[in-house]
Short mmCIF file of C-alpha atoms in Angstrom, two decimals:
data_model
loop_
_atom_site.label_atom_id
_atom_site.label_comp_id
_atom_site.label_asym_id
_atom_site.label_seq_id
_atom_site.Cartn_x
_atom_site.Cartn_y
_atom_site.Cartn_z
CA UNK A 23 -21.51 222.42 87.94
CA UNK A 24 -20.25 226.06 87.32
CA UNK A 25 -19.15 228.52 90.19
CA UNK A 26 -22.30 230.53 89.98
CA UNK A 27 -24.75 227.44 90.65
CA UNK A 28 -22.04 225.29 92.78
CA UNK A 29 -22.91 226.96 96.38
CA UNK A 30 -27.04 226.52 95.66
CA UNK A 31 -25.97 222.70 95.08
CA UNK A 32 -24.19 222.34 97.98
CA UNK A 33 -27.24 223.71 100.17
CA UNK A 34 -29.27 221.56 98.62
CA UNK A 35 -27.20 219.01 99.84
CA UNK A 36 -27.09 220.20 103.21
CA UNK A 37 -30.92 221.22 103.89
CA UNK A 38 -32.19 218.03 102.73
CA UNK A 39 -33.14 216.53 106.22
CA UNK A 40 -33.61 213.05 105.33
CA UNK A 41 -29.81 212.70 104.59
CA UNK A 42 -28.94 214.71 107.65
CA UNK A 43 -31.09 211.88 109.71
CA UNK A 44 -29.14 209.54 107.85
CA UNK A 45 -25.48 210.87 108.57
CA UNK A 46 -26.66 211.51 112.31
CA UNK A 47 -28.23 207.91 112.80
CA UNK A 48 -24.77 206.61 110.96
CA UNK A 49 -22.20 208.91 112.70
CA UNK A 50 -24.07 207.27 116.09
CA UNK A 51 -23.63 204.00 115.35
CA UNK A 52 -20.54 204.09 113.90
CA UNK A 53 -19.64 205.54 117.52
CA UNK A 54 -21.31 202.40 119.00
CA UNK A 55 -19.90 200.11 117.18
CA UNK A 56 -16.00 201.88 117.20
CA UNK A 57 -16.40 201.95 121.37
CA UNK A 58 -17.65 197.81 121.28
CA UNK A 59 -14.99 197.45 118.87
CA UNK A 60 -12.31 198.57 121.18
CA UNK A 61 -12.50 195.71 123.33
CA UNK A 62 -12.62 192.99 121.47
CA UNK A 63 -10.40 190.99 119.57
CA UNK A 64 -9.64 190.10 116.33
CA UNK A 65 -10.63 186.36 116.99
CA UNK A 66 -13.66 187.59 118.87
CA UNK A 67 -17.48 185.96 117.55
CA UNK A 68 -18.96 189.67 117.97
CA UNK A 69 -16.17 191.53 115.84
CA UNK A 70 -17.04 190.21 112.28
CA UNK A 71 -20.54 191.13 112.51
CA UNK A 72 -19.95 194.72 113.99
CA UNK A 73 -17.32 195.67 111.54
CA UNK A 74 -20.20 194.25 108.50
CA UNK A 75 -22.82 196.77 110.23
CA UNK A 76 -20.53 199.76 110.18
CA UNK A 77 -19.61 199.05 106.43
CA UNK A 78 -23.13 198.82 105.72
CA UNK A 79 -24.32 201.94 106.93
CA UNK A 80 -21.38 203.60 105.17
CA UNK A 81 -22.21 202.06 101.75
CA UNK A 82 -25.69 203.49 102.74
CA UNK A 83 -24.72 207.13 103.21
CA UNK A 84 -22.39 206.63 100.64
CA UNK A 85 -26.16 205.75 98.32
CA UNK A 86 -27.76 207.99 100.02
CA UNK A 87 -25.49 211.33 99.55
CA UNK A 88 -25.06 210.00 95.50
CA UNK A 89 -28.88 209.97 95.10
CA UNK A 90 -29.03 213.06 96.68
CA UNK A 91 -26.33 214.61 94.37
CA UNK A 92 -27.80 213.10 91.37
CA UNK A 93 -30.88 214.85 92.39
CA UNK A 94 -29.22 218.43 92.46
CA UNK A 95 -27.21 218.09 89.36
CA UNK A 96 -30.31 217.28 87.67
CA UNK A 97 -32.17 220.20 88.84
CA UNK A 98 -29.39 222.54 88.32
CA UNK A 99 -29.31 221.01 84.90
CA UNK A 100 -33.12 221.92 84.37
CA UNK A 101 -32.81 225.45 85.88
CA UNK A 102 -29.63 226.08 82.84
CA UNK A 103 -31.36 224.60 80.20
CA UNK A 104 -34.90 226.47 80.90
CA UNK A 105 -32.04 229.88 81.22
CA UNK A 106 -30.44 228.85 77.85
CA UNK A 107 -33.94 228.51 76.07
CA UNK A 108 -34.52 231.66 77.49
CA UNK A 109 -31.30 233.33 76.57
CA UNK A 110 -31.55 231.47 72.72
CA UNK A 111 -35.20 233.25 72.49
CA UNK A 112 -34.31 236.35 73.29
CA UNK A 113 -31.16 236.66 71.02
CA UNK A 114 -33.58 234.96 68.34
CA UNK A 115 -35.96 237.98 68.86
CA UNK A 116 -33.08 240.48 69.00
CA UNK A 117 -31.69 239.67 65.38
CA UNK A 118 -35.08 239.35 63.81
CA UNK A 119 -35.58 243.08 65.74
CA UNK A 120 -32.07 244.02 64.10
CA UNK A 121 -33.14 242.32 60.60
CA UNK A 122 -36.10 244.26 60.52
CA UNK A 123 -33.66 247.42 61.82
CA UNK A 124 -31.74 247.13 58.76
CA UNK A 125 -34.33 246.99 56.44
CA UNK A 126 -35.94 250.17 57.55
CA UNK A 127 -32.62 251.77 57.59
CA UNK A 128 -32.02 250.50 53.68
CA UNK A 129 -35.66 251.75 52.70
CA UNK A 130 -34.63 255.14 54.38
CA UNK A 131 -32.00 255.61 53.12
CA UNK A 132 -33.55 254.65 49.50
CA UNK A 133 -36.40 257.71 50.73
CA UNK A 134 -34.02 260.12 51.71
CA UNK A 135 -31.83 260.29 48.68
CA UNK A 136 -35.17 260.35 46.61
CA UNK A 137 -36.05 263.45 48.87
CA UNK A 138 -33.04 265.21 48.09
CA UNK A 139 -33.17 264.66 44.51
CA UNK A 140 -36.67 265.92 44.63
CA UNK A 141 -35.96 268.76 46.76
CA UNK A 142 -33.18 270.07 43.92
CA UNK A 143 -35.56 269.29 41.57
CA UNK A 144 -38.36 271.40 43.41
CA UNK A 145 -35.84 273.91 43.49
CA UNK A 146 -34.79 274.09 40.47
CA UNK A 147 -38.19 274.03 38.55
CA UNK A 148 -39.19 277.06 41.41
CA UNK A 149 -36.05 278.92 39.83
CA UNK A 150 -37.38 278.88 36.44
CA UNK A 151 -40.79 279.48 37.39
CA UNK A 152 -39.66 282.82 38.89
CA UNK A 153 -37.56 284.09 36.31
CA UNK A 154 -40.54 282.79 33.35
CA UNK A 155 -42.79 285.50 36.10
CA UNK A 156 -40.13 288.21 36.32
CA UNK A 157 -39.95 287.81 32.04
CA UNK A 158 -44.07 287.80 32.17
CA UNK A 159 -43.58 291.09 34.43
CA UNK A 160 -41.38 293.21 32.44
CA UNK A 161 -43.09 291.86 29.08
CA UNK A 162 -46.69 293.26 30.70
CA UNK A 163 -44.54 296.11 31.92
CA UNK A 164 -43.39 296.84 28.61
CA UNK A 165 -46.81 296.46 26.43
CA UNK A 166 -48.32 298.78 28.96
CA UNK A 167 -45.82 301.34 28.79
CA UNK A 168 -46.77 304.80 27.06
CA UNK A 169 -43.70 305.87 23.85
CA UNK A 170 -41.68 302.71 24.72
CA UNK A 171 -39.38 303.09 21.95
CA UNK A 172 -36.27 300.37 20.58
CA UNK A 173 -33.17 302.01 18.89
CA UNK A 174 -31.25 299.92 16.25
CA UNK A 175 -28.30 301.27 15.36
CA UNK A 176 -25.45 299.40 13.67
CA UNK A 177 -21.66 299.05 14.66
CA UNK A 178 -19.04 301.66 14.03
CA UNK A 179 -15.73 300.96 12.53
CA UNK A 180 -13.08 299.82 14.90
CA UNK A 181 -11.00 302.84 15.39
CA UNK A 182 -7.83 301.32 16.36
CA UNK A 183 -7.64 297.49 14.37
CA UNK A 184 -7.11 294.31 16.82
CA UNK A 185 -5.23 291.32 16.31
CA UNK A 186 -2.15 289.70 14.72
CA UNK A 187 -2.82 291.02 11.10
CA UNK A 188 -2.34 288.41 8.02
CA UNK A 189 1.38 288.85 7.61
CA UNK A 190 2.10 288.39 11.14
CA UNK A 191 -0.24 285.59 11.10
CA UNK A 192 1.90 283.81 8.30
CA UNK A 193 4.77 284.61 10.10
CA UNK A 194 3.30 282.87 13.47
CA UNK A 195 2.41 279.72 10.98
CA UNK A 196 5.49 279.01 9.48
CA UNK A 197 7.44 279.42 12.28
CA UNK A 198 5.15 276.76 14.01
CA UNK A 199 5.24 274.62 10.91
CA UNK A 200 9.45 275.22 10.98
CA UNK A 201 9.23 274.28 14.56
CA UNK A 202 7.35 271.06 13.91
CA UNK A 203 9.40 270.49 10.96
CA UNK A 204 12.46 270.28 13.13
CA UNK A 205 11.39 268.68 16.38
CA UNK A 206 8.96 266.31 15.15
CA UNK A 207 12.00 263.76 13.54
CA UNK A 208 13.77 264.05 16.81
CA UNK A 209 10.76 263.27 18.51
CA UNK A 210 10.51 260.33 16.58
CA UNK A 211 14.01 258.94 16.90
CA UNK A 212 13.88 259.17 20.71
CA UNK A 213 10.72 257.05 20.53
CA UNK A 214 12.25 254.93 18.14
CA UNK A 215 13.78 251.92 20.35
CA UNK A 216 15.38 249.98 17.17
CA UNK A 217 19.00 250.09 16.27
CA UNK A 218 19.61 251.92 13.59
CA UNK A 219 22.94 252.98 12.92
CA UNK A 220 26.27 251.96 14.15
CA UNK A 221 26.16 254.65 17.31
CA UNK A 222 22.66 252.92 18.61
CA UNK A 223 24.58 249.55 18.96
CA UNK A 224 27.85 250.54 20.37
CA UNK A 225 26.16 253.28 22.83
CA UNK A 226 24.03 249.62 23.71
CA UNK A 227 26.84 247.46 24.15
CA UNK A 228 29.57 249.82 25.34
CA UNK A 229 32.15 248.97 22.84
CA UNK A 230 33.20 250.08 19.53
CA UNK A 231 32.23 247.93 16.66
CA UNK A 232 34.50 245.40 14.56
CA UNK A 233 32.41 246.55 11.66
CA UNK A 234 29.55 247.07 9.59
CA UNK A 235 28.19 245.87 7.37
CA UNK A 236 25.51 247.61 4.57
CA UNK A 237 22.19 246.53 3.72
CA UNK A 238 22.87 245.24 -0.44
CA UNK A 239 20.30 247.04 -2.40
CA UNK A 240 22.28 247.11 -5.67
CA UNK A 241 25.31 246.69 -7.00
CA UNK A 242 27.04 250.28 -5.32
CA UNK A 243 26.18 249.25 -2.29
CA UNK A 244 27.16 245.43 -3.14
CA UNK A 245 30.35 246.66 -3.84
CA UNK A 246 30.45 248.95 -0.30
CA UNK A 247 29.25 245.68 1.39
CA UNK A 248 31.98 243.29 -0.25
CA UNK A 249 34.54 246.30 0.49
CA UNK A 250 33.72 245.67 4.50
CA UNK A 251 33.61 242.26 4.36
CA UNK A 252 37.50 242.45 3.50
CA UNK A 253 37.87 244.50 6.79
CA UNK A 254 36.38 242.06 8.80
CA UNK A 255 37.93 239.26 7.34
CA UNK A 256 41.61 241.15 7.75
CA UNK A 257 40.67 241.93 11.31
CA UNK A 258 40.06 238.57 11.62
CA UNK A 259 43.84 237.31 10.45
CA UNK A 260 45.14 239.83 12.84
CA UNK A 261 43.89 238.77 15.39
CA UNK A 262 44.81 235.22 14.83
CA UNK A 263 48.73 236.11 13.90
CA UNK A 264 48.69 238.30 17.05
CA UNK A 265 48.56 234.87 19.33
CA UNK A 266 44.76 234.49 19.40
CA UNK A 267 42.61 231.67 19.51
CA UNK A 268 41.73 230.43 15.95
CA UNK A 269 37.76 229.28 16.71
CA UNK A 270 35.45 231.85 16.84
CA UNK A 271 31.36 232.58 17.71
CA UNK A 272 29.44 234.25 16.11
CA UNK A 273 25.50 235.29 17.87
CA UNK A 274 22.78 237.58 17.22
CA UNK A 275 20.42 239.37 20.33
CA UNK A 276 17.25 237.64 18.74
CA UNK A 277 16.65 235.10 15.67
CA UNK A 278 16.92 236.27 12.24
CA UNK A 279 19.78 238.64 12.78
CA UNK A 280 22.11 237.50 9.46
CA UNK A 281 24.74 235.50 11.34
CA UNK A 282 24.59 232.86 9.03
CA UNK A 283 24.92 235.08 6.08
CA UNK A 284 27.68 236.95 7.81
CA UNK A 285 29.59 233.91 8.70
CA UNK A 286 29.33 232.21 5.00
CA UNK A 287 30.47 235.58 3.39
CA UNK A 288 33.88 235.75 5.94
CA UNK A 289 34.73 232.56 5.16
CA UNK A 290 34.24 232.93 1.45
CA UNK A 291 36.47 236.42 1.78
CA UNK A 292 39.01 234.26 3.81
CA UNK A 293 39.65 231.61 1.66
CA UNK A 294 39.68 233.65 -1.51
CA UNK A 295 42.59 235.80 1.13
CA UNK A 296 44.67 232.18 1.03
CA UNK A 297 43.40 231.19 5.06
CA UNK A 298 42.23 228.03 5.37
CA UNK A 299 38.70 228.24 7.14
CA UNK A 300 35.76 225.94 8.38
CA UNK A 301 32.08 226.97 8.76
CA UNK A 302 30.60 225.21 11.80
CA UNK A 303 26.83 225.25 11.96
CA UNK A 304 26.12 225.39 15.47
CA UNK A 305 22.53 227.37 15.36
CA UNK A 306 19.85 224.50 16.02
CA UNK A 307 17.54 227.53 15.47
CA UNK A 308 18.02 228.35 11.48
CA UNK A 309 17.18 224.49 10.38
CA UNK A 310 20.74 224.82 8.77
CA UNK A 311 18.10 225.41 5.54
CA UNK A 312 20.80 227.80 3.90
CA UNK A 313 23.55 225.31 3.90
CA UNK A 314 21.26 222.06 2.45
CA UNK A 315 23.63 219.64 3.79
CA UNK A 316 23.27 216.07 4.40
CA UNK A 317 25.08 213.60 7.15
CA UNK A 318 25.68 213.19 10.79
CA UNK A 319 27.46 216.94 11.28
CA UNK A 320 27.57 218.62 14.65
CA UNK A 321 24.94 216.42 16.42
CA UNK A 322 26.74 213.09 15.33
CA UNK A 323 30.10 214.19 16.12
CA UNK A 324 28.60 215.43 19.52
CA UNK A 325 26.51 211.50 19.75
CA UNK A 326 29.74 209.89 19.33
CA UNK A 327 28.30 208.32 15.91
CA UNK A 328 31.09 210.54 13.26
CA UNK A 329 34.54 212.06 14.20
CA UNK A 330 36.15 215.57 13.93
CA UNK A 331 36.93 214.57 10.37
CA UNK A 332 34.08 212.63 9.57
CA UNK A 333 31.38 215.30 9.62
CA UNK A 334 33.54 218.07 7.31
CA UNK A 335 31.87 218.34 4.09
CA UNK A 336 32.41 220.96 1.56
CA UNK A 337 29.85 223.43 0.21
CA UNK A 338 29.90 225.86 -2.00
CA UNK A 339 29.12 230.01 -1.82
CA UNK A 340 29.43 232.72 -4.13
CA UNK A 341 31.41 230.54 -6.39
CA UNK A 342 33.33 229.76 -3.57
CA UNK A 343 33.98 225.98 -2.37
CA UNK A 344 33.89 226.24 1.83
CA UNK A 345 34.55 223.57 4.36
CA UNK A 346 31.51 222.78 6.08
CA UNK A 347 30.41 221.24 9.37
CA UNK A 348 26.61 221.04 8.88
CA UNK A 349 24.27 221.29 12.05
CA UNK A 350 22.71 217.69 11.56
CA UNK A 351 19.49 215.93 12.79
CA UNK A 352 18.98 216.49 16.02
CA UNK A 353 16.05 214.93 18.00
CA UNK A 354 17.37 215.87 21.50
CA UNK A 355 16.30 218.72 23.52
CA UNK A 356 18.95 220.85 22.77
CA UNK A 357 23.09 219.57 22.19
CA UNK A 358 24.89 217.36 24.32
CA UNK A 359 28.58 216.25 25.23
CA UNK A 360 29.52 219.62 24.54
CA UNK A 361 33.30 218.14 26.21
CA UNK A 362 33.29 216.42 22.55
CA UNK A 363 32.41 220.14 20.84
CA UNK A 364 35.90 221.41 22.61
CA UNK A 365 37.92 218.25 21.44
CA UNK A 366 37.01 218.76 18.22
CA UNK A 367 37.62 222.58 18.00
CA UNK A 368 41.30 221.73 19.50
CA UNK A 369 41.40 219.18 16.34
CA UNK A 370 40.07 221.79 13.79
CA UNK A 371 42.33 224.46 14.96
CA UNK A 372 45.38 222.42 14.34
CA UNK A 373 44.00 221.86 10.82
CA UNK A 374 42.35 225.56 10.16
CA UNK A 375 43.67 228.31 10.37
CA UNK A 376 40.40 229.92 11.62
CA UNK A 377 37.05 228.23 12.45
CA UNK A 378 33.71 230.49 12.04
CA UNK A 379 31.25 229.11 14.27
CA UNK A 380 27.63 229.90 13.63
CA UNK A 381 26.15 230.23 17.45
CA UNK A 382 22.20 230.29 17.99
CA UNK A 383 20.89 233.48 19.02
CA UNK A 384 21.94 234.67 22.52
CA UNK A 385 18.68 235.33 24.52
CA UNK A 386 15.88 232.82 23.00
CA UNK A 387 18.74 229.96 22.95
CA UNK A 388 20.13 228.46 26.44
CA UNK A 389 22.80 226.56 24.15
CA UNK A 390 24.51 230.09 23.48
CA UNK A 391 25.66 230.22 26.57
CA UNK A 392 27.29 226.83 26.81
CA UNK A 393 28.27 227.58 22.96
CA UNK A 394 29.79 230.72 24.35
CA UNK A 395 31.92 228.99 27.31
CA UNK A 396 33.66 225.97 25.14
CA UNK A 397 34.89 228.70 21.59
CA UNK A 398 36.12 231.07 23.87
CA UNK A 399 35.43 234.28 21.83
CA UNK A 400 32.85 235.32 20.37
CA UNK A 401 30.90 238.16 18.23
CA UNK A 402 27.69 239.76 18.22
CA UNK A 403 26.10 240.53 15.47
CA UNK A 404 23.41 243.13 15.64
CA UNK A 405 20.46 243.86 12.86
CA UNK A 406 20.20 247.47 12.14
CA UNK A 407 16.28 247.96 11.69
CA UNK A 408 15.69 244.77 13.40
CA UNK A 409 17.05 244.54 17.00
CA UNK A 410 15.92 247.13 19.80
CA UNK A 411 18.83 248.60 21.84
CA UNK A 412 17.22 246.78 24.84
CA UNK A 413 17.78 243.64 23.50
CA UNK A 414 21.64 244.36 22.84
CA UNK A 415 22.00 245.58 26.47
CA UNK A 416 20.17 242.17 27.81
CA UNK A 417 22.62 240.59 25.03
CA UNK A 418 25.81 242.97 26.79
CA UNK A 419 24.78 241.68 30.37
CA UNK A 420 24.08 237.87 29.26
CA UNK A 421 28.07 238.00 27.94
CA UNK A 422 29.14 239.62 31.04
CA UNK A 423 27.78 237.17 32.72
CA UNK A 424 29.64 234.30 30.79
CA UNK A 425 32.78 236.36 30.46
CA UNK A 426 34.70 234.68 27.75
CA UNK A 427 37.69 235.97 26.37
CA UNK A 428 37.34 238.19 23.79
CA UNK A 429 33.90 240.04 22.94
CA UNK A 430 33.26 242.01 19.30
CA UNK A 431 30.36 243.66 18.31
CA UNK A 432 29.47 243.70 14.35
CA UNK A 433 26.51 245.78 13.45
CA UNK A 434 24.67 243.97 10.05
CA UNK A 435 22.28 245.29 7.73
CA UNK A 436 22.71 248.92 8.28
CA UNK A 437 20.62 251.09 5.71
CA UNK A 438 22.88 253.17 2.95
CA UNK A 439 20.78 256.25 3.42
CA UNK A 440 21.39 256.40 7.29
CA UNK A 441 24.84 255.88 7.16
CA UNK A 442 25.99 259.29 6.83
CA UNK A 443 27.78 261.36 4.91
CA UNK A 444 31.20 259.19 5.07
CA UNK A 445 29.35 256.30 4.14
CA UNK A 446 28.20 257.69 0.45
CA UNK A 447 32.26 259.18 0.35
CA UNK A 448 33.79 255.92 0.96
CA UNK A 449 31.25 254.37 -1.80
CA UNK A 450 32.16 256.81 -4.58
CA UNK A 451 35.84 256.21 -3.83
CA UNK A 452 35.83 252.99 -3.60
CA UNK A 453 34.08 252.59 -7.14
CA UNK A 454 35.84 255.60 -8.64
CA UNK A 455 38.93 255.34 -7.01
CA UNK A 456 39.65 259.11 -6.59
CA UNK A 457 38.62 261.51 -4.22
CA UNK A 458 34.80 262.59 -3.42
CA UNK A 459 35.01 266.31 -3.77
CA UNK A 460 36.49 266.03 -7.11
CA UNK A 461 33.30 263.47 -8.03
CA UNK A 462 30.77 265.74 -6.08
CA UNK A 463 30.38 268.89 -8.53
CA UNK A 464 27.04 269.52 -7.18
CA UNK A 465 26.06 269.87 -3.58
CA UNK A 466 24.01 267.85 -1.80
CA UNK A 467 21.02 270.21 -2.19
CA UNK A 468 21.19 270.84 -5.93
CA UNK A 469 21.79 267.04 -6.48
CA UNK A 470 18.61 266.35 -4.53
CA UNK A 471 16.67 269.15 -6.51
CA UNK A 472 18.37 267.81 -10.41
CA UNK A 473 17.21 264.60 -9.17
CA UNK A 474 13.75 265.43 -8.63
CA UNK A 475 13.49 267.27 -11.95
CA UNK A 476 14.90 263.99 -13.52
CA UNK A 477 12.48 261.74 -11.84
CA UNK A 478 9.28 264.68 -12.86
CA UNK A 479 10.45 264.40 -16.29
CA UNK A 480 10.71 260.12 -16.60
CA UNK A 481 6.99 260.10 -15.35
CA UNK A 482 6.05 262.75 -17.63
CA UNK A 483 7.69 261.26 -20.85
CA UNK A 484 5.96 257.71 -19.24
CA UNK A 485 3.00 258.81 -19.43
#
């Protein structure tokens, strides 16, 4: 029974007079009966029975008092559920009263922005209706009036002339057209997030370059291109005599950077030098499609099907015949028992003098890394054109992160005509074999204008 009802209950309890008989008539006998109990004894003939009519009447005031609280409890029970009907139907009321709030309040506010925009409107049209009566005014004003006369005349000559003037103009547009001229290419190779030249990728990685190598278009710059091949390849023998390791990696940022084409043309360069070399085709990326070799290669040596010696094969570039381990079939998920990998390394580099190992592309490939950790050093070889300087600083931090022993940077593909200046002097005297400025009778300018006039006059005579 709550707190609120509980003391109503209780004097219900105590004003009913039928149970206060009761209690009275019991608490009176029970007296009785305790005062003839007194005297007598357990064994007594009147005991039993007396001690029988006292539990009675308890049990029936006991009855009694339970009816009589079953009785209140029910009508307290009636009084909360005829004041929770009551309280249900009122809230009931109140949010069909708020429902029916809301509404109103949504179709005022609908009415009352209508009213505004009606009111501007109202307004507005009340605006031009008083300046269509103050026109209507003057124009009556005006046909009424007596020698209302209009004077034409036309413009005089501006006596002092305004303005920039045509030669000043000209001035103003070739300067901007000079300006544009000159900021617009810088604009453009800020913008410009590729590596193109040597500086782009050693500014990236934050070393100096091995070398570079130029993009063949014909046979000058074939000849440039063969010229710092040599330079790698000699770099490479120095390093070896000078105590270091005889395998080495060579990577790209992203696939397609040249690194198989690099690493075929330094070994053909070192074994044409008198260095015994072997090509290890470690990229599971290229397909090993340039080398078109057959057997168990890397992946069987690395299975445990073919050993160190088994899988060398020879194959033959640029006229050149090169040792070969070829990449294999591989139908795992990338290589395995790479402990095999450094066994066999030790083995080549007792029977090499320096083994060229073609490593899958650093960031697409997680076997660079592991490729990385068991040659030891390794190179990076970056595609001018073709490789953002982004990608060679996630390429710097992924190798800093490995830290192997020795880390060169080789910049591939660069084109002839961003080179510079020293790159077009070292071609002409490395084909000529004397100096530039003795080959160079022209400057640059009048060589760029003779070869213009040559070029006019073959399409001319063409046509």
């Amino acid at each position: 029974v709550p707190l609120s009802v509980g003391r109503s209950v209780l004097e219900m309890r105590l004003q009913d007079n039928g149970l206060q008989a009761l209690r009275n008539e019991v608490t009176r006998r029970s007296e009785e009966l305790g005062r003839a109990l007194s005297g007598l004894e357990e064994k007594h003939p009147g005991r039993q029975p007396a001690a029988s009519e006292q539990a009675e009447n308890d049990r029936r005031l006991q009855s009694r008092e339970n009816a009589v609280d079953a009785m209140a409890q029910q009508n307290v029970r009636a009084r909360l559920n005829a004041s929770l009907q009551q309280t249900q139907q009122v809230e009931r009321e109140l949010r069909d009263r708020l429902h029916e709030l809301e509404g109103q309040a949504s179709r005022f506010a609908a009415d009352f922005r209508e009213a505004m925009r009606l009111t501007a409107e109202m307004r507005k049209r009340e605006r031009e209706v008083d300046e269509m009566r103050d026109r209507l005014n003057y124009l009556g004003t005006e046909r009424n009036a007596l020698g209302f006369v209009r004077l034409i005349t036309p413009a005089l000559p501006a006596e002092t002339p305004q303005g920039l003037g045509k030669t000043r103009l000209l001035a103003a547009l070739l300067a901007v057209a000079a300006l544009i001229g000159l900021t617009l290419p810088m604009v453009l190779d800020v913008l410009d997030r590729r590596v193109l030249v040597v500086g782009d990728a050693e500014r990236a990685m934050g070393i100096g370059s091995a070398g570079w190598l130029v993009k063949v278009k014909d046979e000058a710059t074939r000849s440039l291109a063969e010229d710092q091949i040599r330079r790698l390849a000699s770099t490479l023998v120095r390093n070896r005599k000078r105590g270091g390791r005889a395998s080495c990696g060579f990577t790209s940022a992203r696939v397609g950077g040249g690194v198989t084409t690099t690493v075929l043309d330094l070994a053909r360069t070192l074994t044409q030098l008198g260095s015994r070399v072997l090509v290890v085709e470690a990229n599971s990326l290229s397909g090993a499609s340039s080398l078109a070799l057959t057997g168990a290669g890397l992946c069987g040596l690395l299975s445990g099907e073919a050993t160190a010696d088994d899988v060398v094969c020879q194959h033959e570039h640029g006229g050149t015949a090169l040792s070969i381990v070829p990449f294999g079939q591989d139908d795992s998920n990338g290589l395995r028992r790479l402990d095999r990998l450094r066994d066999a390394l030790d083995r080549w580099s007792s029977n090499y003098d320096l083994v060229l190992v073609d490593i899958p592309p650093l960031l697409p490939s997680a076997d660079a890394e592991m490729l990385v950790d068991a040659v030891g050093q390794v190179f990076l070889v970056a595609e001018a054109g073709g490789v953002s300087k982004r990608d060679v600083a996630r390429a710097r931090q992924v190798l800093q992160k490995l830290d192997p022993e020795a880390v060169g940077l080789i910049v591939n593909m660069v084109d002839f005509d961003a080179a510079g200046s020293h790159a077009a002097a070292h071609l002409v005297e490395t084909i000529t074999g004397g100096r530039f400025q003795n080959f160079m009778t022209l400057s640059h300018l009048r060589l760029q204008f003779e070869l213009l006039r040559m070029r006019l006059a073959r399409r001319r005579a063409n046509r």
